Protein backbone atom coordinates (compact mmCIF):
# COMPACT_ATOMS: atom_id res chain seq x y z
CA MET A 1 26.50 3.71 -15.28
CA ASP A 2 24.51 0.53 -15.99
CA ILE A 3 21.80 -0.94 -13.78
CA LEU A 4 24.13 -3.33 -11.95
CA GLN A 5 26.52 -0.51 -11.03
CA GLN A 6 23.57 1.62 -9.90
CA LEU A 7 22.31 -1.23 -7.72
CA ILE A 8 25.75 -1.58 -6.14
CA TYR A 9 25.61 2.16 -5.47
CA GLY A 10 22.23 1.60 -3.82
CA PHE A 11 23.73 -1.02 -1.49
CA GLU A 12 26.53 1.41 -0.63
CA VAL A 13 23.85 3.93 0.34
CA VAL A 14 21.74 1.57 2.43
CA LEU A 15 24.64 -0.18 4.19
CA THR A 16 25.52 2.89 6.24
CA PRO A 17 24.68 2.65 9.97
CA GLU A 18 21.80 5.17 9.83
CA ASN A 19 20.15 3.79 6.71
CA LEU A 20 20.60 0.16 7.73
CA ALA A 21 19.08 0.92 11.13
CA ALA A 22 16.17 2.67 9.39
CA ALA A 23 15.52 -0.43 7.28
CA LEU A 24 15.70 -2.76 10.30
CA ILE A 25 13.44 -0.58 12.47
CA GLY A 26 10.99 -0.12 9.60
CA CYS A 27 10.75 -3.88 9.04
CA LEU A 28 10.18 -4.46 12.76
CA ALA A 29 7.57 -1.70 13.01
CA GLY A 30 5.81 -2.85 9.86
CA THR A 31 5.65 -6.43 11.11
CA ILE A 32 4.17 -5.28 14.43
CA VAL A 33 1.58 -3.16 12.60
CA GLY A 34 0.69 -6.10 10.38
CA VAL A 35 0.39 -8.49 13.32
CA LEU A 36 -1.94 -6.28 15.39
CA PRO A 37 -5.49 -7.00 14.19
CA GLY A 38 -7.79 -4.03 13.78
CA LEU A 39 -5.06 -1.48 13.11
CA GLY A 40 -4.54 -2.12 9.41
CA PRO A 41 -1.58 -1.25 7.16
CA THR A 42 -2.75 2.24 6.14
CA ALA A 43 -3.62 3.33 9.67
CA GLY A 44 -0.39 1.83 11.03
CA ALA A 45 1.77 3.42 8.38
CA ALA A 46 0.03 6.77 8.94
CA VAL A 47 0.66 6.61 12.69
CA LEU A 48 4.33 5.76 12.16
CA LEU A 49 4.79 8.30 9.34
CA PRO A 50 5.83 11.27 11.55
CA LEU A 51 8.58 9.17 13.14
CA THR A 52 10.38 8.95 9.79
CA PHE A 53 10.76 12.73 9.52
CA THR A 54 13.30 12.89 12.33
CA LEU A 55 15.72 11.16 9.93
CA GLY A 56 17.36 12.40 6.76
CA PRO A 57 15.52 12.08 3.44
CA VAL A 58 17.21 8.81 2.47
CA ALA A 59 16.84 7.11 5.85
CA GLY A 60 13.29 8.39 6.28
CA LEU A 61 12.11 7.02 2.94
CA ILE A 62 13.94 3.73 3.45
CA MET A 63 12.12 3.38 6.78
CA ILE A 64 8.65 4.12 5.38
CA ALA A 65 9.33 1.66 2.52
CA ALA A 66 10.39 -0.97 5.06
CA ILE A 67 7.20 -0.34 7.04
CA TYR A 68 5.21 -0.81 3.84
CA TYR A 69 6.50 -4.22 2.89
CA GLY A 70 6.90 -5.29 6.52
CA VAL A 71 3.14 -4.96 6.90
CA GLN A 72 2.64 -7.44 4.06
CA TYR A 73 4.57 -10.09 6.01
CA GLY A 74 2.95 -9.51 9.39
CA GLY A 75 -0.61 -9.03 8.19
CA SER A 76 -1.19 -12.70 7.43
CA LEU A 77 -0.23 -14.12 10.81
CA THR A 78 -3.63 -13.37 12.35
CA SER A 79 -5.29 -14.85 9.27
CA VAL A 80 -3.70 -18.20 10.05
CA LEU A 81 -3.91 -18.15 13.86
CA LEU A 82 -7.18 -16.31 14.51
CA ASN A 83 -9.10 -16.44 11.20
CA ILE A 84 -8.92 -12.62 11.27
CA PRO A 85 -7.13 -10.99 8.31
CA GLY A 86 -4.76 -8.26 9.46
CA GLU A 87 -5.43 -6.48 6.14
CA THR A 88 -7.57 -6.94 3.05
CA SER A 89 -4.77 -8.64 1.11
CA SER A 90 -4.73 -11.40 3.75
CA VAL A 91 -8.40 -12.33 3.38
CA MET A 92 -7.77 -15.34 1.13
CA THR A 93 -5.13 -16.67 3.52
CA THR A 94 -7.83 -17.24 6.14
CA VAL A 95 -9.62 -19.79 3.94
CA ASP A 96 -7.02 -22.55 4.19
CA GLY A 97 -4.67 -21.02 6.76
CA TYR A 98 -7.11 -21.24 9.66
CA GLN A 99 -8.16 -24.75 8.62
CA LEU A 100 -4.51 -25.80 8.93
CA THR A 101 -4.41 -24.22 12.39
CA ARG A 102 -7.47 -26.22 13.44
CA GLN A 103 -5.65 -29.33 12.24
CA GLY A 104 -2.67 -28.47 14.48
CA ARG A 105 -0.45 -27.42 11.56
CA ALA A 106 -0.26 -23.66 12.14
CA GLY A 107 3.56 -23.79 12.29
CA ALA A 108 3.89 -25.43 8.88
CA ALA A 109 1.41 -22.93 7.42
CA LEU A 110 3.40 -19.99 8.78
CA PHE A 111 6.65 -21.44 7.43
CA ILE A 112 5.26 -21.94 3.91
CA MET A 113 3.68 -18.49 4.05
CA THR A 114 6.91 -16.77 5.11
CA ILE A 115 9.22 -18.58 2.69
CA GLY A 116 6.79 -18.03 -0.17
CA SER A 117 6.58 -14.34 0.68
CA PHE A 118 10.38 -14.11 0.70
CA ILE A 119 10.76 -15.86 -2.67
CA ALA A 120 8.02 -13.80 -4.33
CA ALA A 121 9.24 -10.47 -2.95
CA THR A 122 12.84 -11.23 -3.92
CA VAL A 123 11.90 -12.17 -7.49
CA ALA A 124 9.70 -9.08 -7.71
CA VAL A 125 12.40 -6.70 -6.48
CA ILE A 126 14.82 -8.15 -9.04
CA LEU A 127 12.28 -7.37 -11.75
CA VAL A 128 11.70 -3.90 -10.26
CA THR A 129 15.46 -3.30 -10.46
CA TRP A 130 15.44 -3.89 -14.22
CA ILE A 131 12.04 -2.42 -15.10
CA GLY A 132 11.99 0.71 -12.93
CA PRO A 133 14.91 2.62 -14.50
CA PRO A 134 13.75 2.23 -18.14
CA VAL A 135 10.26 3.42 -17.16
CA ALA A 136 11.75 6.43 -15.38
CA GLU A 137 14.05 7.17 -18.32
CA PHE A 138 11.11 7.02 -20.70
CA ALA A 139 9.11 9.39 -18.48
CA ILE A 140 11.89 11.99 -18.11
CA ASN A 141 10.64 13.73 -21.25
CA PHE A 142 7.14 14.13 -19.78
CA GLY A 143 5.78 17.68 -19.56
CA PRO A 144 2.67 19.29 -18.00
CA PRO A 145 0.21 17.44 -20.32
CA GLU A 146 1.58 14.00 -19.42
CA PHE A 147 1.91 14.70 -15.70
CA LEU A 148 -1.59 16.20 -15.52
CA ALA A 149 -2.99 13.10 -17.23
CA LEU A 150 -1.12 10.80 -14.80
CA ALA A 151 -2.34 12.79 -11.79
CA VAL A 152 -5.95 12.66 -12.97
CA ILE A 153 -5.66 8.94 -13.72
CA GLY A 154 -4.30 8.31 -10.23
CA LEU A 155 -7.20 10.22 -8.65
CA ILE A 156 -10.00 8.82 -10.81
CA PHE A 157 -8.90 5.19 -10.74
CA LEU A 158 -8.44 5.14 -6.98
CA VAL A 159 -11.98 6.51 -6.60
CA ARG A 160 -13.48 3.83 -8.86
CA ILE A 161 -11.51 0.82 -7.62
CA MET A 162 -12.28 1.30 -3.93
CA GLY A 163 -15.70 -0.30 -4.40
CA GLY A 164 -19.08 0.97 -3.30
CA SER A 165 -20.96 3.80 -4.96
CA LEU A 166 -19.36 6.56 -6.98
CA ALA A 167 -20.15 9.08 -4.25
CA SER A 168 -18.36 6.99 -1.58
CA GLY A 169 -15.05 7.73 -3.27
CA LEU A 170 -15.75 10.93 -5.16
CA ILE A 171 -16.97 13.03 -2.22
CA PRO A 172 -13.88 12.32 -0.06
CA MET A 173 -11.65 13.03 -3.06
CA VAL A 174 -13.32 16.42 -3.57
CA ILE A 175 -12.80 17.19 0.12
CA GLY A 176 -9.11 16.30 -0.27
CA LEU A 177 -8.77 18.49 -3.36
CA ALA A 178 -10.40 21.38 -1.52
CA LEU A 179 -8.06 20.99 1.44
CA GLY A 180 -5.13 21.04 -0.98
CA THR A 181 -6.08 24.54 -2.15
CA VAL A 182 -5.71 26.02 1.36
CA ALA A 183 -2.39 27.88 1.18
CA MET A 184 -0.71 30.92 -0.26
CA ASP A 185 -1.01 30.94 -4.04
CA ALA A 186 2.50 30.49 -5.39
CA VAL A 187 1.72 32.57 -8.49
CA SER A 188 -0.27 35.55 -7.19
CA GLY A 189 1.00 35.51 -3.59
CA THR A 190 -2.54 35.80 -2.17
CA ASN A 191 -3.81 33.61 0.65
CA ARG A 192 -6.54 31.17 -0.27
CA LEU A 193 -9.17 29.89 2.17
CA GLU A 194 -7.10 30.68 5.26
CA PHE A 195 -10.17 32.15 7.08
CA GLY A 196 -8.12 34.71 8.95
CA ILE A 197 -5.75 32.10 10.41
CA PRO A 198 -2.20 33.11 9.38
CA ALA A 199 -0.81 29.63 9.99
CA LEU A 200 -3.05 28.23 7.24
CA ALA A 201 -1.10 30.29 4.68
CA GLN A 202 1.45 27.46 4.83
CA GLY A 203 -1.24 24.98 3.86
CA ILE A 204 -2.86 22.05 5.67
CA ASP A 205 -0.24 19.50 6.63
CA VAL A 206 -0.63 16.23 4.74
CA VAL A 207 0.70 14.20 7.66
CA ALA A 208 -1.82 15.63 10.15
CA VAL A 209 -4.70 14.79 7.82
CA ALA A 210 -3.37 11.31 6.95
CA VAL A 211 -2.73 10.34 10.57
CA GLY A 212 -6.14 11.72 11.51
CA VAL A 213 -8.34 10.05 8.87
CA PHE A 214 -6.51 6.73 9.18
CA GLY A 215 -4.91 6.53 12.64
CA ILE A 216 -7.20 8.53 14.96
CA ALA A 217 -10.32 7.36 13.09
CA GLU A 218 -9.12 3.77 13.56
CA VAL A 219 -8.72 4.41 17.28
CA MET A 220 -12.33 5.62 17.42
CA ARG A 221 -13.47 2.46 15.64
CA LEU A 222 -11.51 0.30 18.09
CA VAL A 223 -13.15 2.10 21.00
CA ALA A 224 -16.60 1.63 19.46
CA ASP A 225 -15.97 -2.08 18.84
CA ASP A 226 -15.94 -3.98 22.13
CA ALA A 227 -15.44 -7.39 20.51
CA ARG A 228 -12.69 -9.45 22.06
CA LEU A 229 -10.19 -11.42 20.04
CA PRO A 230 -9.89 -15.19 20.53
CA THR A 231 -6.76 -16.53 22.19
CA PRO A 232 -4.18 -17.49 19.52
CA GLN A 233 -2.72 -20.97 19.40
CA LYS A 234 0.83 -21.25 20.72
CA VAL A 235 3.42 -21.99 18.04
CA ARG A 236 6.87 -23.26 18.97
CA MET A 237 9.99 -23.30 16.82
CA ARG A 238 9.82 -27.05 16.30
CA ASP A 239 6.25 -26.66 15.01
CA LEU A 240 7.48 -24.58 12.06
CA ARG A 241 9.03 -27.53 10.24
CA PRO A 242 6.92 -28.46 7.18
CA THR A 243 6.83 -31.89 5.58
CA ARG A 244 8.59 -32.62 2.31
CA GLU A 245 5.16 -32.98 0.75
CA ASP A 246 4.26 -29.45 1.86
CA VAL A 247 7.36 -28.00 0.21
CA ARG A 248 6.90 -30.05 -2.96
CA ARG A 249 3.31 -28.88 -3.34
CA SER A 250 4.26 -25.24 -2.75
CA TRP A 251 6.75 -24.63 -5.57
CA ALA A 252 4.23 -24.29 -8.40
CA PRO A 253 1.80 -22.10 -6.38
CA TRP A 254 4.71 -19.88 -5.34
CA GLY A 255 5.60 -19.40 -9.02
CA ARG A 256 2.03 -18.76 -10.16
CA GLY A 257 1.41 -16.37 -7.27
CA THR A 258 4.62 -14.44 -7.94
CA ILE A 259 3.79 -13.86 -11.61
CA THR A 260 0.18 -12.94 -10.84
CA GLY A 261 1.12 -10.55 -8.05
CA PHE A 262 3.85 -8.79 -9.99
CA ILE A 263 1.51 -8.05 -12.90
CA PHE A 264 -1.31 -6.75 -10.69
CA GLY A 265 1.10 -4.59 -8.71
CA LEU A 266 1.91 -2.62 -11.86
CA LEU A 267 -1.75 -1.79 -12.49
CA PRO A 268 -3.90 0.92 -10.90
CA GLY A 269 -5.86 -0.42 -7.97
CA PRO A 270 -5.36 -2.44 -4.80
CA GLY A 271 -2.91 -4.82 -6.47
CA PRO A 272 -1.97 -6.90 -3.40
CA THR A 273 -5.64 -7.55 -2.56
CA VAL A 274 -6.91 -8.27 -6.06
CA SER A 275 -3.91 -10.48 -6.88
CA THR A 276 -4.62 -12.78 -3.93
CA PHE A 277 -8.15 -13.50 -5.17
CA VAL A 278 -6.91 -14.12 -8.71
CA ALA A 279 -4.06 -16.33 -7.45
CA TYR A 280 -6.48 -18.42 -5.40
CA LYS A 281 -8.74 -18.75 -8.43
CA PHE A 282 -5.77 -19.97 -10.48
CA GLU A 283 -5.11 -22.66 -7.86
CA ARG A 284 -8.69 -23.86 -8.26
CA ILE A 285 -7.98 -24.22 -11.98
CA PHE A 286 -4.39 -25.49 -12.13
CA SER A 287 -3.66 -27.19 -8.81
CA LYS A 288 -3.54 -30.98 -8.76
CA ASN A 289 -5.04 -30.84 -5.27
CA ARG A 290 -7.85 -28.40 -6.06
CA ASP A 291 -10.38 -30.66 -4.30
CA GLN A 292 -8.61 -29.93 -0.99
CA LEU A 293 -8.80 -26.14 -1.31
CA GLY A 294 -10.88 -24.65 1.47
CA LYS A 295 -10.18 -27.66 3.68
CA GLY A 296 -6.60 -26.83 4.65
CA ALA A 297 -4.63 -27.14 1.39
CA ILE A 298 -1.09 -25.79 1.52
CA GLU A 299 -1.60 -24.35 -1.99
CA GLY A 300 -4.34 -22.13 -0.57
CA ILE A 301 -1.81 -20.10 1.41
CA ALA A 302 1.30 -20.51 -0.76
CA SER A 303 -0.09 -18.84 -3.88
CA PRO A 304 -2.07 -15.91 -2.33
CA GLU A 305 0.80 -15.00 -0.01
CA ALA A 306 3.30 -15.02 -2.88
CA ALA A 307 0.93 -12.85 -4.93
CA ASN A 308 0.41 -10.46 -2.02
CA ASN A 309 4.10 -9.72 -1.53
CA ALA A 310 4.99 -9.69 -5.23
CA ALA A 311 2.24 -7.11 -5.89
CA ALA A 312 3.34 -4.97 -2.94
CA THR A 313 6.88 -4.93 -4.33
CA SER A 314 6.04 -4.29 -7.99
CA GLY A 315 3.81 -1.40 -6.89
CA MET A 316 7.04 0.49 -6.26
CA VAL A 317 7.60 0.77 -10.04
CA PRO A 318 4.87 3.37 -10.75
CA LEU A 319 5.70 5.11 -7.48
CA LEU A 320 9.47 5.45 -7.98
CA SER A 321 9.38 5.86 -11.76
CA LEU A 322 6.28 8.02 -12.27
CA GLY A 323 5.49 9.38 -8.81
CA ILE A 324 1.96 7.92 -9.00
CA PRO A 325 0.77 5.80 -6.04
CA PHE A 326 -1.81 3.11 -6.71
CA THR A 327 -2.50 2.23 -3.05
CA PRO A 328 -3.18 4.31 0.09
CA VAL A 329 0.08 3.24 1.77
CA LEU A 330 2.10 4.25 -1.29
CA ALA A 331 0.24 7.58 -1.24
CA LEU A 332 1.62 8.08 2.27
CA MET A 333 5.08 7.42 0.88
CA VAL A 334 4.53 10.25 -1.62
CA ALA A 335 3.60 12.44 1.34
CA ALA A 336 6.83 11.40 3.05
CA MET A 337 8.80 12.46 -0.04
CA MET A 338 7.06 15.84 -0.14
CA ILE A 339 7.74 16.51 3.54
CA GLN A 340 11.40 15.62 2.99
CA GLY A 341 11.57 18.10 0.12
CA VAL A 342 11.82 15.40 -2.54
CA THR A 343 9.68 15.66 -5.69
CA PRO A 344 8.36 12.23 -6.71
CA GLY A 345 8.36 11.39 -10.39
CA PRO A 346 10.59 10.44 -13.30
CA LEU A 347 13.38 12.82 -12.24
CA LEU A 348 13.78 11.06 -8.89
CA SER A 349 16.41 8.66 -10.24
CA VAL A 350 18.35 11.61 -11.73
CA GLN A 351 17.99 14.24 -9.02
CA HIS A 352 18.06 11.85 -6.06
CA PRO A 353 19.69 8.58 -7.16
CA GLU A 354 20.60 7.87 -3.54
CA ILE A 355 16.87 7.67 -2.69
CA PHE A 356 15.81 5.78 -5.82
CA TRP A 357 18.50 3.12 -5.58
CA GLY A 358 18.73 3.19 -1.79
CA VAL A 359 15.06 2.23 -1.49
CA ILE A 360 15.41 -0.55 -4.07
CA ALA A 361 18.53 -1.95 -2.38
CA SER A 362 16.83 -1.77 1.02
CA MET A 363 14.11 -4.07 -0.29
CA TYR A 364 16.66 -6.83 -0.89
CA ILE A 365 17.93 -6.46 2.66
CA GLY A 366 14.43 -6.07 4.09
CA ASN A 367 13.28 -9.40 2.64
CA VAL A 368 16.06 -11.23 4.48
CA VAL A 369 15.37 -9.30 7.70
CA LEU A 370 11.66 -10.11 7.53
CA VAL A 371 12.33 -13.84 7.25
CA ILE A 372 14.49 -13.59 10.36
CA LEU A 373 11.78 -11.63 12.17
CA ASN A 374 8.88 -13.86 11.16
CA LEU A 375 10.26 -17.31 11.90
CA PRO A 376 12.49 -17.25 15.04
CA LEU A 377 10.33 -14.60 16.72
CA ILE A 378 6.99 -16.30 16.07
CA GLY A 379 6.44 -16.72 19.80
CA VAL A 380 6.85 -12.98 20.32
CA TRP A 381 4.21 -12.19 17.69
CA VAL A 382 1.77 -14.64 19.26
CA ARG A 383 2.21 -12.94 22.65
CA LEU A 384 1.78 -9.55 20.96
CA LEU A 385 -1.71 -10.60 19.95
CA GLN A 386 -2.60 -10.83 23.64
CA ILE A 387 -1.97 -7.11 24.35
CA PRO A 388 -5.09 -5.56 25.92
CA ARG A 389 -6.98 -3.31 23.53
CA SER A 390 -6.94 -0.43 26.03
CA ILE A 391 -3.14 -0.34 26.01
CA LEU A 392 -3.03 -0.55 22.21
CA ILE A 393 -5.46 2.37 21.86
CA SER A 394 -3.48 4.50 24.32
CA VAL A 395 -0.18 3.88 22.54
CA ILE A 396 -1.61 4.67 19.09
CA THR A 397 -3.18 7.91 20.34
CA VAL A 398 -0.03 9.15 22.10
CA VAL A 399 2.23 8.30 19.13
CA SER A 400 -0.17 10.02 16.70
CA ILE A 401 -0.41 13.26 18.69
CA VAL A 402 3.27 13.50 19.66
CA GLY A 403 4.48 12.62 16.17
CA THR A 404 2.18 15.12 14.48
CA TYR A 405 3.07 17.95 16.87
CA ALA A 406 6.81 17.28 16.67
CA LEU A 407 6.79 17.67 12.89
CA ASN A 408 6.24 21.46 12.92
CA SER A 409 5.86 22.15 16.67
CA SER A 410 2.41 23.50 15.82
CA MET A 411 -0.80 23.07 17.82
CA LEU A 412 -2.68 23.80 14.60
CA ASP A 413 -1.46 20.45 13.26
CA VAL A 414 -2.83 18.72 16.37
CA ILE A 415 -6.20 20.45 15.89
CA VAL A 416 -6.22 19.37 12.23
CA LEU A 417 -5.31 15.85 13.38
CA VAL A 418 -8.30 15.65 15.73
CA LEU A 419 -10.75 17.20 13.25
CA ALA A 420 -9.51 14.87 10.48
CA GLY A 421 -9.93 11.92 12.84
CA VAL A 422 -13.55 12.85 13.56
CA LEU A 423 -14.19 13.45 9.85
CA GLY A 424 -12.59 10.12 8.94
CA TYR A 425 -14.59 8.22 11.53
CA VAL A 426 -17.91 9.78 10.51
CA LEU A 427 -17.36 9.33 6.78
CA SER A 428 -16.11 5.75 7.22
CA HIS A 429 -19.11 4.94 9.39
CA TYR A 430 -21.40 5.91 6.51
CA GLY A 431 -19.45 3.91 3.93
CA TYR A 432 -17.13 6.55 2.48
CA HIS A 433 -13.51 5.67 1.63
CA MET A 434 -10.66 7.71 3.12
CA ALA A 435 -7.93 6.80 0.64
CA PRO A 436 -9.31 9.15 -2.08
CA LEU A 437 -9.35 12.00 0.48
CA ALA A 438 -5.67 11.54 1.30
CA LEU A 439 -4.74 11.11 -2.34
CA GLY A 440 -6.73 14.21 -3.32
CA LEU A 441 -4.79 16.26 -0.77
CA ILE A 442 -1.48 14.83 -2.02
CA LEU A 443 -1.99 14.83 -5.79
CA GLY A 444 -4.32 17.86 -5.99
CA PRO A 445 -1.56 20.48 -5.73
CA PHE A 446 0.49 18.60 -8.33
CA ALA A 447 -2.46 18.50 -10.76
CA GLU A 448 -3.09 22.21 -10.19
CA ARG A 449 0.56 23.04 -10.84
CA TYR A 450 0.70 21.05 -14.07
CA LEU A 451 -2.61 22.58 -15.23
CA ARG A 452 -1.42 26.13 -14.61
CA GLU A 453 2.00 25.48 -16.18
CA GLY A 454 0.33 24.05 -19.27
CA LEU A 455 -2.10 26.95 -19.57
CA PHE A 456 0.77 29.42 -19.19
CA ILE A 457 2.86 27.70 -21.87
CA SER A 458 -0.08 27.42 -24.29
CA GLN A 459 -1.43 30.89 -23.44
CA GLY A 460 -4.75 29.44 -22.35
CA ASP A 461 -5.20 26.87 -25.13
CA VAL A 462 -6.67 23.76 -23.44
CA THR A 463 -6.05 21.62 -26.54
CA TYR A 464 -2.38 21.75 -25.52
CA PHE A 465 -3.10 18.97 -23.01
CA VAL A 466 -4.09 16.49 -25.74
CA THR A 467 -1.67 17.44 -28.52
CA SER A 468 1.11 15.32 -27.02
CA PRO A 469 0.82 11.70 -28.31
CA ILE A 470 1.61 10.23 -24.89
CA ALA A 471 -0.88 12.50 -23.12
CA ALA A 472 -3.54 11.70 -25.73
CA VAL A 473 -3.00 7.97 -25.21
CA LEU A 474 -3.25 8.39 -21.43
CA TRP A 475 -6.53 10.31 -21.73
CA VAL A 476 -7.91 7.67 -24.11
CA LEU A 477 -6.91 4.90 -21.70
CA LEU A 478 -8.64 6.74 -18.87
CA VAL A 479 -11.86 7.07 -20.88
CA LEU A 480 -11.74 3.43 -22.01
CA GLY A 481 -11.12 2.30 -18.45
CA LEU A 482 -14.12 4.25 -17.15
CA VAL A 483 -16.35 3.00 -19.98
CA ALA A 484 -15.25 -0.60 -19.41
CA GLN A 485 -15.92 -0.34 -15.71
CA ALA A 486 -19.36 1.16 -16.36
CA VAL A 487 -20.21 -1.71 -18.73
CA PHE A 488 -19.07 -4.33 -16.21
CA SER A 489 -21.10 -2.62 -13.46
CA MET A 490 -24.22 -2.59 -15.63
CA ARG A 491 -23.81 -6.27 -16.44
CA ALA A 492 -23.32 -7.09 -12.77
CA ARG A 493 -26.49 -5.19 -11.82
CA ARG A 494 -28.47 -6.92 -14.58
CA ALA A 495 -27.16 -10.30 -13.44
CA GLY A 496 -28.20 -9.44 -9.90
CA ARG A 497 -31.70 -8.42 -10.98
CA THR A 498 -32.04 -11.60 -13.04
CA LEU A 499 -31.01 -13.69 -10.05
CA VAL A 500 -33.59 -11.96 -7.84
CA GLU A 501 -36.30 -12.58 -10.45
CA VAL A 502 -35.40 -16.28 -10.79
CA VAL A 503 -34.93 -16.86 -7.06
CA PRO A 504 -37.27 -14.41 -5.28
CA GLU A 505 -36.77 -13.75 -1.58
């Protein structure tokens, strides 16, 4: 069955009432999460994660995927209207987007942003359709050495690309790895680190920890922050119409942003965020109107928004084909697969083609749905920004607790949720990143399994993990990546010291 036939099969899967409803609800929920400032895509996706488990595996994963790319659409609205990015990948949109709002052209900015996002995401999902299956087919022959290398790469790179000091990412990752060891050992049958609590023999629930460190911790930050949001400018349907000049000036930035975003989405790291900065830099180099950037240039929102959505879409390739998430939200999608009893990785397209192709097909449909949601309902989103913070905090808290408890009907999960929330708030307050903690809890058990399988096969010979050519290349790439990053960091520090010496305080 060729790729086109498989894609048609994917549309047959997604166009059932349950799966189609899951895609529509996920897009709506993701857009709402993206629109609400302060919540953030990871926290929002974590809060909504338990709701997907009431559905079947296919519908549940289609919904969490729809939430993921729905957030990319909604997150930029506050950047344009309030000069407040709904997420880190919307930071560059504030530069020219809010300037256009101050000029009374918020509607045109939102139209260009939405259409550019649709074009970029559609082109990216077409490329994902043709690139994803060959990557998965190539990776089917992977064994413990290759999978262990991929798991370690996923953990190490996420720690180093989050920014800040090494400890700010490494310490949370170690905590996550430690939490992943709490369970009955599948080989020996002995309980590990259960501290006399029988329920812990089943392990610490990934969802409870994820919702805690992202959702509940975010609630605590919202409570601690008493700042009030400015009143957004009203945008009517007739205000959305751009000029012909706006459209003409947007085509090239849309193209450049799409290519940039797609490439960065395939690489380890926060692809959607990094791609927007690179795309904006490209506009400063290639745009004919570069002198207007920063003053309300339409190119300043067209290119970053295209890059944002293209990167978010292409990030599904390593997730669906290799089972390796490069962003926190995609790590939550891996957690969703595990809870649904689905093993992420190269065999996904073989063992669960309905999930692999259903998710891809749902992205085509989701892009159309998101255009419909973002343009005609713009007035609804503006009014949503006026919801009192007290109501927002109450809703998030109730949804988090009820959703976590309903998953296993266990009060232990609720206790873990609260403790994880406190831990997430405290660590975040002192500059630690929570994404490595969640990823350590998710990928840690996989890395342990591949390590033990490899040691069993090789009878304890650790050189087995580098004898495979593919595994050896992966380990070399990891080392080169770490060395390159260390060199760049040293140069940056030296440049900083030189600047201080030349221009003393």
